[in-house]
Short mmCIF file of C-alpha atoms and ligand atoms in Angstrom, two decimals:
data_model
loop_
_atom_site.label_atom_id
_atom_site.label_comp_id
_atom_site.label_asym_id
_atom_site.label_seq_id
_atom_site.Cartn_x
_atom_site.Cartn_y
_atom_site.Cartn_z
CA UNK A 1 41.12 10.56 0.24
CA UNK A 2 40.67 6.81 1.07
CA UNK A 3 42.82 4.38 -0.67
CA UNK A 4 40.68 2.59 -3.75
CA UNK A 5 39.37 5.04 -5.62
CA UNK A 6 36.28 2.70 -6.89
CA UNK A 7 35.56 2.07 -3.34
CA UNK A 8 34.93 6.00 -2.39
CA UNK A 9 31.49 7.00 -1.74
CA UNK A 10 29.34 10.59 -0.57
CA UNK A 11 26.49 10.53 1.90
CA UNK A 12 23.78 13.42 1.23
CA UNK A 13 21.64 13.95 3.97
CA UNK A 14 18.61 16.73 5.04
CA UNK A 15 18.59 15.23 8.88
CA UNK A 16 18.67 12.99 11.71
CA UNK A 17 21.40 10.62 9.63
CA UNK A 18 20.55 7.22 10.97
CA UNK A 19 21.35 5.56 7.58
CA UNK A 20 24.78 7.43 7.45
CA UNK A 21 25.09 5.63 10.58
CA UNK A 22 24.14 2.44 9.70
CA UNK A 23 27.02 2.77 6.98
CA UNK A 24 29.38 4.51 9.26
CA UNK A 25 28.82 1.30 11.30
CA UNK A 26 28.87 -1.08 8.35
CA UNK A 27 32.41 0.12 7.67
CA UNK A 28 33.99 0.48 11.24
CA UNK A 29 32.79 -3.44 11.19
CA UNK A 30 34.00 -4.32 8.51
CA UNK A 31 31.31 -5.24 6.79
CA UNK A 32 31.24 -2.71 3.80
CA UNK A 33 34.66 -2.05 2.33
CA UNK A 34 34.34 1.66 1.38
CA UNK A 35 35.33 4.81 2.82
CA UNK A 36 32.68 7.85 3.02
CA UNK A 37 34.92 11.08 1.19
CA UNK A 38 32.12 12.97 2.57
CA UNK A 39 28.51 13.79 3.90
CA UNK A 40 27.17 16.73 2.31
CA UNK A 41 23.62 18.33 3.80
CA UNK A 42 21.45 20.76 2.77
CA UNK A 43 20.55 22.06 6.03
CA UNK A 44 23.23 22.92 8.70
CA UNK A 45 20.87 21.82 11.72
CA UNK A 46 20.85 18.23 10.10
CA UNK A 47 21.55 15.86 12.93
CA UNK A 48 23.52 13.57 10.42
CA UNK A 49 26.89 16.46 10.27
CA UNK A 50 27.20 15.73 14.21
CA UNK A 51 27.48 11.45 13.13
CA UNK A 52 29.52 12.78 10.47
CA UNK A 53 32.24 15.02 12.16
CA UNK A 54 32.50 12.02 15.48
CA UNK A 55 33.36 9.63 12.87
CA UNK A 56 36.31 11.49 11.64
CA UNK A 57 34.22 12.01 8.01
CA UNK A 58 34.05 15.35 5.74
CA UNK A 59 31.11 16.79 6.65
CA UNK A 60 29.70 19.87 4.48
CA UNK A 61 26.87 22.36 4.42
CA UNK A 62 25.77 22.70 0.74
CA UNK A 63 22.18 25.33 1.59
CA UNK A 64 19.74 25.14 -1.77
CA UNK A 65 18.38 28.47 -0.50
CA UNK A 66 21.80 30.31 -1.44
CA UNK A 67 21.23 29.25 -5.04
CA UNK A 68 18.78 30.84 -7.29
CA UNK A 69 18.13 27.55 -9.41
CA UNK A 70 17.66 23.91 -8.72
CA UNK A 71 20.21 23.36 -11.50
CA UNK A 72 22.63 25.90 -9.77
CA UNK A 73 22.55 23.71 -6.52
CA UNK A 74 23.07 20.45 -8.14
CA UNK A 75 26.03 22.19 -9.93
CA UNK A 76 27.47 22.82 -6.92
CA UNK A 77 26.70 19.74 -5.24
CA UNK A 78 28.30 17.89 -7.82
CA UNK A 79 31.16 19.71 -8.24
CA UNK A 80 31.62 19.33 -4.43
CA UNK A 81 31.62 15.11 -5.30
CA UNK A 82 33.54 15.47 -8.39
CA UNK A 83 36.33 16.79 -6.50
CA UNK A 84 36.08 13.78 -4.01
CA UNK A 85 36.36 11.35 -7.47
CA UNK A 86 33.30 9.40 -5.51
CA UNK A 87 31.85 6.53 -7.42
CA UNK A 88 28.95 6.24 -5.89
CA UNK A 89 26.41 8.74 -4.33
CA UNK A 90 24.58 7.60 -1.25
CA UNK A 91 20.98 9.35 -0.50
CA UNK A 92 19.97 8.67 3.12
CA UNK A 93 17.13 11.06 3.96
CA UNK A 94 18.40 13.60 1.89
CA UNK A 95 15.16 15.72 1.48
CA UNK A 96 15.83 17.63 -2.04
CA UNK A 97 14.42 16.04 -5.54
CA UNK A 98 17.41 15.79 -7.93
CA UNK A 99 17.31 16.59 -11.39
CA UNK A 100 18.82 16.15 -14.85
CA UNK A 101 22.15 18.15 -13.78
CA UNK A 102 22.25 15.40 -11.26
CA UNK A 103 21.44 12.78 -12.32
CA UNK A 104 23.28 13.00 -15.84
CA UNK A 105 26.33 14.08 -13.46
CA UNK A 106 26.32 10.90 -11.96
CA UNK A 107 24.90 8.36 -14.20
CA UNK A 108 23.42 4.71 -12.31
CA UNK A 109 25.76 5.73 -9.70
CA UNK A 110 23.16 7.74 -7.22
CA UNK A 111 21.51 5.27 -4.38
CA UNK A 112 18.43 5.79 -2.32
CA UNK A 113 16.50 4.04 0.72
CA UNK A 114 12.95 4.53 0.84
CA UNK A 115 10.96 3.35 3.75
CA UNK A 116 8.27 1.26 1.54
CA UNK A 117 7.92 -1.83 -0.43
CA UNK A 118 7.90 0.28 -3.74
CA UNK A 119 6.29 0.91 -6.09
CA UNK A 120 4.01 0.55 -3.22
CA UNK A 121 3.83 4.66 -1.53
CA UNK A 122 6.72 6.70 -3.17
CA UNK A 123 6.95 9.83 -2.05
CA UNK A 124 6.60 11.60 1.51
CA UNK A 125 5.58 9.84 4.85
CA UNK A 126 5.93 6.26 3.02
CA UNK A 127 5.00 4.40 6.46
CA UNK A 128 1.77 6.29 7.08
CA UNK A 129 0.83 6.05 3.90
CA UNK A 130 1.19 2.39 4.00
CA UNK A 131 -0.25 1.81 7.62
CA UNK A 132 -3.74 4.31 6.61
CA UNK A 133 -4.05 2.18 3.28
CA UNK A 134 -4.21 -0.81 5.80
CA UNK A 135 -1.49 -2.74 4.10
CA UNK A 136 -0.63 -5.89 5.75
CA UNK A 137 3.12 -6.24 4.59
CA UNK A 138 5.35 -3.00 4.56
CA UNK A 139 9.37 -2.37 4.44
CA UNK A 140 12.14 -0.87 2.92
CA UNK A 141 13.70 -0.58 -0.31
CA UNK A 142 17.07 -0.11 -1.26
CA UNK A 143 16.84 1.78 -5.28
CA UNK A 144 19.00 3.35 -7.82
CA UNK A 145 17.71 7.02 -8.89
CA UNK A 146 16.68 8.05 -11.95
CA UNK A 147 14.00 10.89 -12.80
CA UNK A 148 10.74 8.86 -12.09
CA UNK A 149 10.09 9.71 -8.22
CA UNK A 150 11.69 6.16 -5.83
CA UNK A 151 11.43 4.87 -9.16
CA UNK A 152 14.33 3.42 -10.32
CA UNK A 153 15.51 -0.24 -10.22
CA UNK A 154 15.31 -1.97 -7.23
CA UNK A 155 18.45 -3.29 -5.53
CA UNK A 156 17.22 -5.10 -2.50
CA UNK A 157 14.18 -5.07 -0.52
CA UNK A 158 12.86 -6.45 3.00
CA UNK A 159 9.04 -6.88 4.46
CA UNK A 160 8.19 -6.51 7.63
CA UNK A 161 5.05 -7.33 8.83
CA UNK A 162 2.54 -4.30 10.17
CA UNK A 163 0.83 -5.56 13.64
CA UNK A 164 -3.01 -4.59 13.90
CA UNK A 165 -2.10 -2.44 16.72
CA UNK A 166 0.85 -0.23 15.44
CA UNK A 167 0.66 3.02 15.20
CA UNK A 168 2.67 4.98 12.19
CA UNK A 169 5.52 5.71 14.23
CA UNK A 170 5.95 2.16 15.76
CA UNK A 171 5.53 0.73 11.73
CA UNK A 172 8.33 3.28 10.77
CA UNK A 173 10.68 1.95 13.73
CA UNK A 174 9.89 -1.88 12.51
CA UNK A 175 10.88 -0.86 8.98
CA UNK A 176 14.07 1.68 9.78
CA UNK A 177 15.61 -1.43 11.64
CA UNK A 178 15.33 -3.26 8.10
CA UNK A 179 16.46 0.67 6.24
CA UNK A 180 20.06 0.46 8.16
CA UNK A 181 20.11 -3.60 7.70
CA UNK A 182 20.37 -3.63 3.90
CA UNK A 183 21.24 -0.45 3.30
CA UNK A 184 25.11 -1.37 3.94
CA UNK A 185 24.67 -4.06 1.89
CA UNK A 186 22.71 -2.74 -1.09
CA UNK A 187 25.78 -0.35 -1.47
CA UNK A 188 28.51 -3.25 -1.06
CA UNK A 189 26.62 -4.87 -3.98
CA UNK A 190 26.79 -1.68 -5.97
CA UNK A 191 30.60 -1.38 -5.26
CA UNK A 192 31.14 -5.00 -5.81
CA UNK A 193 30.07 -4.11 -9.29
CA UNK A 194 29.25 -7.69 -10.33
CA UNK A 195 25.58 -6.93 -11.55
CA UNK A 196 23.64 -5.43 -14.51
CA UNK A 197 20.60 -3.59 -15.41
CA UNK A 198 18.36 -4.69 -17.58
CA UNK A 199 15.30 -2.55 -18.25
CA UNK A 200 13.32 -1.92 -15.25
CA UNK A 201 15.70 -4.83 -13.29
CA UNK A 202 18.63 -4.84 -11.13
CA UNK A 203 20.11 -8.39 -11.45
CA UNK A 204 23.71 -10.24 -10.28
CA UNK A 205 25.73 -11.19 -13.19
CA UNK A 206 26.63 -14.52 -12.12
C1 GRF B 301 14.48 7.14 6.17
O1 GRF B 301 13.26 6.56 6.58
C2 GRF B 301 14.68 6.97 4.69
O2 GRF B 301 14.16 5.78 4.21
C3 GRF B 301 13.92 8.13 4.12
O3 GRF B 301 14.16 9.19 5.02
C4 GRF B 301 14.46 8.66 6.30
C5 GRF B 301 15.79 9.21 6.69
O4 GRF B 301 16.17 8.83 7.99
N1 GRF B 301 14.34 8.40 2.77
P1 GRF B 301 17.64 9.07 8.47
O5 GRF B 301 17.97 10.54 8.25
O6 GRF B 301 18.54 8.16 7.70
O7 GRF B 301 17.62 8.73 9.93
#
């Protein structure tokens, strides 16, 4: 286990894993003081356990389809995390909708980056949904979970602009760039611990 204990977070993925790389990254830089206990997936072909494993990091299978209830997974999941004593719980692509077993588990301690200026297109294929609406600003937001679909409060957000010729893949590429930029540092702000929630908003306490 890495050495402070309030600095020890969990990566759950579904695939390719470019955010857990971006905070792999962020910490072999130095810039994010935290170590990653572990990266848990809920599919064993996720391309994220193979960033995992060649960066020396936990990396663990946890399949929903072996459990016969949503709640049963999250059980396990948690469990898994509990065992790490992780403070904070770092979506990045992770595919699965939590729920109350989850979420109670882990109370405003479970972090997710969503490729879209929310509340603008929650949800599934954020960038396409935001380049067919013809929106002229996009990005990414960095979000604490709670039960409301990418609604919780927002921790940090960046635009980027979408060209008149981009297709949905080039948009998503423009925007990912900004995902693994503030990422890192949306979770060193949650571990520096020196903000509050108040309602709906996510502000510094100084
Ligand atoms: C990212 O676009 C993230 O915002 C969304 O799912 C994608 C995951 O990509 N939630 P990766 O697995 O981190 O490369």
């Amino acid at each position: 286990m890495g050495s402070d204990p309030s600095r020890r977070i969990a990566v759950l993925i579904s695939g390719r894993g470019s955010n857990l790389q971006a905070l792999i990254d962020a910490i072999a830089e130095g810039r994010l003081d935290a170590t990653i206990s572990v990266v848990i997936s809920n599919r064993a072909d996720a391309q994220g356990l193979d960033r995992a494993r060649g960066a020396g990091v936990d990396a663990v299978v946890i399949d929903h389809r072996a459990f016969a209830s949503r709640a049963l997974f999250e059980e396990a999941v948690a469990r898994e995390l509990r065992g790490r004593r992780v403070s904070l719980v770092c979506l990045a692509g992770f595919m699965r909708l939590l729920g109350a077993t989850f979420l109670d588990a882990f109370p405003n301690a479970i972090v997710n980056v969503h490729p879209s200026l929310l509340p603008a297109f929650p949800g599934v294929d954020a960038q396409r949904q935001a380049w067919e609406h013809g929106a002229k600003v996009a990005g990414a937001t960095v979000h604490l979970v709670t039960g409301e679909l990418d609604g919780g409060p927002i921790v940090l957000q960046s635009c980027v602009p979408v060209m008149d010729d981009d297709t949905p893949d080039r948009l998503a590429a423009r925007i990912l760039v900004e995902e693994h930029r503030i990422y890192p540092e949306a979770v060193r702000i949650l571990l520096d611990g020196d903000h509050e929630v108040q309602g709906r908003r996510f502000v510094k306490r100084t």
